[in-house]
Amino acid sequence: MNRLFTSYKYELQKLIVVRKGWILLLGVILVQLGIALFAAPSQEYVFDKGLYAEYTELYGDEYSEETSVKINEELQAVDTIVNETDLSQITDAEQIEALSEQMILASMKRNALSALQSKYAELSECREYSPILTYDLELNEYISRFGFNWASLVGMLIIIPMLMLGDKNCGMEQILFPTSTGRKAIVCSKLLVGATIGLSMTAVCSALQFIIMALRWDWGSLRVPIQSISGFGECKINGSVLTCMIVCIVIQVLSAAPYVMMISVLSSILKKEPAVISATVIITLISTFVAEKLPSISMLFLSSAMSGMSSIKAYSVSQLLILCVFLLLKTAIFSIIANCVICKKT
Amino acid sequence: MLCFKELNKKYGSFYALDNFQTELDSGIYALLGPNGAGKSTLMNILVGLTAPTSGEILFDGKNTEQMGADFRAKIGYMPQYPGFYPGFTAMELMRYMADMKGYPRKERDKRCLELLESVNLTQQRDKKIKTFSGGMKQRLGLAQALINEPEILVLDEPTAGLDPKERVRFRNMVRKLSEKMTIIFCTHIVSDIETIAKEVILIHHGKLVQQGNIPALIKEMEGKVWEILPDADELELLLEQYPRSSLVSRNMQTVLHVVNDEKPHNDAHACEPVLEDVYLYQFGDDSV
């Protein structure tokens, strides 16, 4: 155990300090930051910005049945004024203009209210408890980009072959393996370092996305049910956007481990960085394509877990749990294969 | 006592090692053979980098494979072309290797400095390895191999890339070390080992061809080494006829040195054999 820890410490030091892996990690974080900032549009309202801003000011930022009643009362008041006014007796042009403006505004409010009511009814149907609905529903654009963690995958694709092939390429392997620490402990420590970096990188990338989203919107918006977001109406998870984001981050982080192991296996078989990168990209693209075409078995593919919110959209809670179990199993299988392939004496 | 028992290493239908067996005690054992003879394969199997197809190596009667880390703790290995992380300094590498070899932390730095001094790298200890010459890297390779005070030191072509002065220095260092350990000095350069080896093991096509101390091996060559003073017309013909021959300069004259069971020429006279003649005799065309 002591040998493993010593080797782990040195592998980390070699990768991050000696081979300047920190520059790459910093690069990945900056790219992720750029993606997150670019993906986060300014706060927008679904229908009429001024109208919903007014609603928020008057009734608080959450839409509810009570709000609906209040808006209805306001609209009825306008109707009463219009109904009780004898239009034939009004001759003043300004008065006519004011009244027609009031009617147009009421009509807009009616449209907005009916949109809110139908969304609210939709949510009530797909959720067992009383749903929360805010006037700001334009999270969709951001969420759609909270998808495949490319920055993290690119980072792993560069750093894992560096880690696995570094000793071999510079000839250190020949003097390291015959030490008392030995081949198995060294390989094991490399896999652990790879997993540490892969998991941390994915966690940091996902967290950055999440933090930027939370900063650009208010926390209240994140409390709305995931079904409020267009495209997520059929989502089987009874949770808020916030909950789903956290589940998404957990799954993405879990999916980094088998990816690390798979890249490690490919590195030891293919032995050249460009070949490893090409093979991983091809495997990812093919598995993404097949997973899309065959949704019933999509959770068998690594890319499904890495694909972020689309896995939240596609799977129920029990399926997500199975997906997590699959990810752990894949990690175990790939790490066994990696150990066998890399430790095998020629 | 190190015992190689019926070692075989097969790559497809090619035997890199063919039923190799021998026993080694303390002292310097020179493993001599032409390129591709199986020397490096044997070394790689000994240090655990390669697995044999069959056979085993025993250390004090125990299988080295089964001994695992216990055996690896007893060996020091310097590969043919030692490669190091160019970003490490000499001292950082020594510390790294000391930790990987499980050398006690408290005494680690002292041991590293001692070894760097013994290979004349004290002044370069804080310099990055990427700035080192080939000879400096070879010396560093030897220093790292010695960190764990090994009982068996394996040197695979250690003088490759060294200039004559460094070779002499290296030989002297190895001679000193041999008092305390078994050294396997793998080379194809006879002059590297002829003054220091306790025994020479000749290996060819993966097989042990001959083993013995240098005087005994040379004695066996008596009556098989000849010198001819050829005229210019004959020289090319004789060189072609006797591939186990070499040209040497004696008293400003070119003399043809021939290794052959029979007298090669009427004017040939027998001369004193040297270790190089043993090498030429055994490896024939391959060695030239």
Coordinates of C-alpha atoms in Angstrom, one line a residue, chain A residues 3 6-7 9-11 13-14 18-19 166-167 170-183 186 190 345-346, chain B residues 9 47-51 65 69 72-73 75 77 79 81 83-85 87-88 93 95-97 99-102 105 108 144:
Chain A
R3 CA 4.6 1.5 -2.4
T6 CA 4.6 6.5 -3.2
S7 CA 4.2 5.6 -6.9
K9 CA 2.5 10.6 -5.6
Y10 CA 5.3 10.5 -8.1
E11 CA 3.1 9.7 -11.1
Q13 CA 4.1 14.9 -9.8
K14 CA 5.6 13.7 -13.1
V18 CA 7.5 17.7 -14.6
R19 CA 5.6 17.3 -17.8
G166 CA 5.3 8.8 -20.7
D167 CA 7.6 6.2 -19.0
C170 CA 11.4 8.1 -22.5
G171 CA 12.7 4.7 -21.5
M172 CA 12.0 5.0 -17.8
E173 CA 9.8 1.9 -17.8
Q174 CA 12.9 -0.3 -18.1
I175 CA 14.4 1.0 -14.8
L176 CA 11.1 1.4 -13.0
F177 CA 9.6 -2.0 -13.4
P178 CA 12.5 -3.9 -12.0
T179 CA 12.3 -1.9 -8.7
S180 CA 10.7 -3.4 -5.6
T181 CA 7.6 -1.2 -6.2
G182 CA 7.2 -3.3 -9.4
R183 CA 5.1 -3.2 -12.5
I186 CA 3.2 1.3 -10.9
K190 CA -1.0 5.3 -13.1
K345 CA 5.0 -9.3 -19.8
T346 CA 5.9 -9.8 -23.4
Chain B
K9 CA 12.2 -17.6 -25.0
V47 CA 15.0 -8.4 -14.2
G48 CA 11.4 -9.3 -14.8
L49 CA 10.7 -7.2 -17.9
T50 CA 10.1 -10.2 -20.1
A51 CA 8.5 -13.5 -19.2
E65 CA 9.2 -15.0 -10.3
A69 CA 9.4 -7.8 -4.9
R72 CA 13.6 -7.1 -7.3
A73 CA 14.8 -5.5 -4.0
I75 CA 18.8 -6.4 -8.1
Y77 CA 19.6 -2.8 -13.4
P79 CA 19.6 -1.0 -19.4
Y81 CA 20.2 2.9 -23.3
G83 CA 16.1 6.8 -20.6
F84 CA 15.1 9.3 -18.0
Y85 CA 12.5 12.0 -17.7
G87 CA 12.5 17.4 -16.9
F88 CA 14.0 15.7 -13.8
L93 CA 15.7 11.2 -10.4
R95 CA 15.3 10.4 -5.0
Y96 CA 12.6 9.0 -7.2
M97 CA 14.4 5.8 -7.8
D99 CA 11.7 5.8 -3.1
M100 CA 10.6 3.3 -5.8
K101 CA 13.2 0.9 -4.5
G102 CA 12.0 1.4 -0.9
R105 CA 13.8 8.0 3.7
R108 CA 18.0 8.6 1.1
Q144 CA 20.4 4.7 -10.0

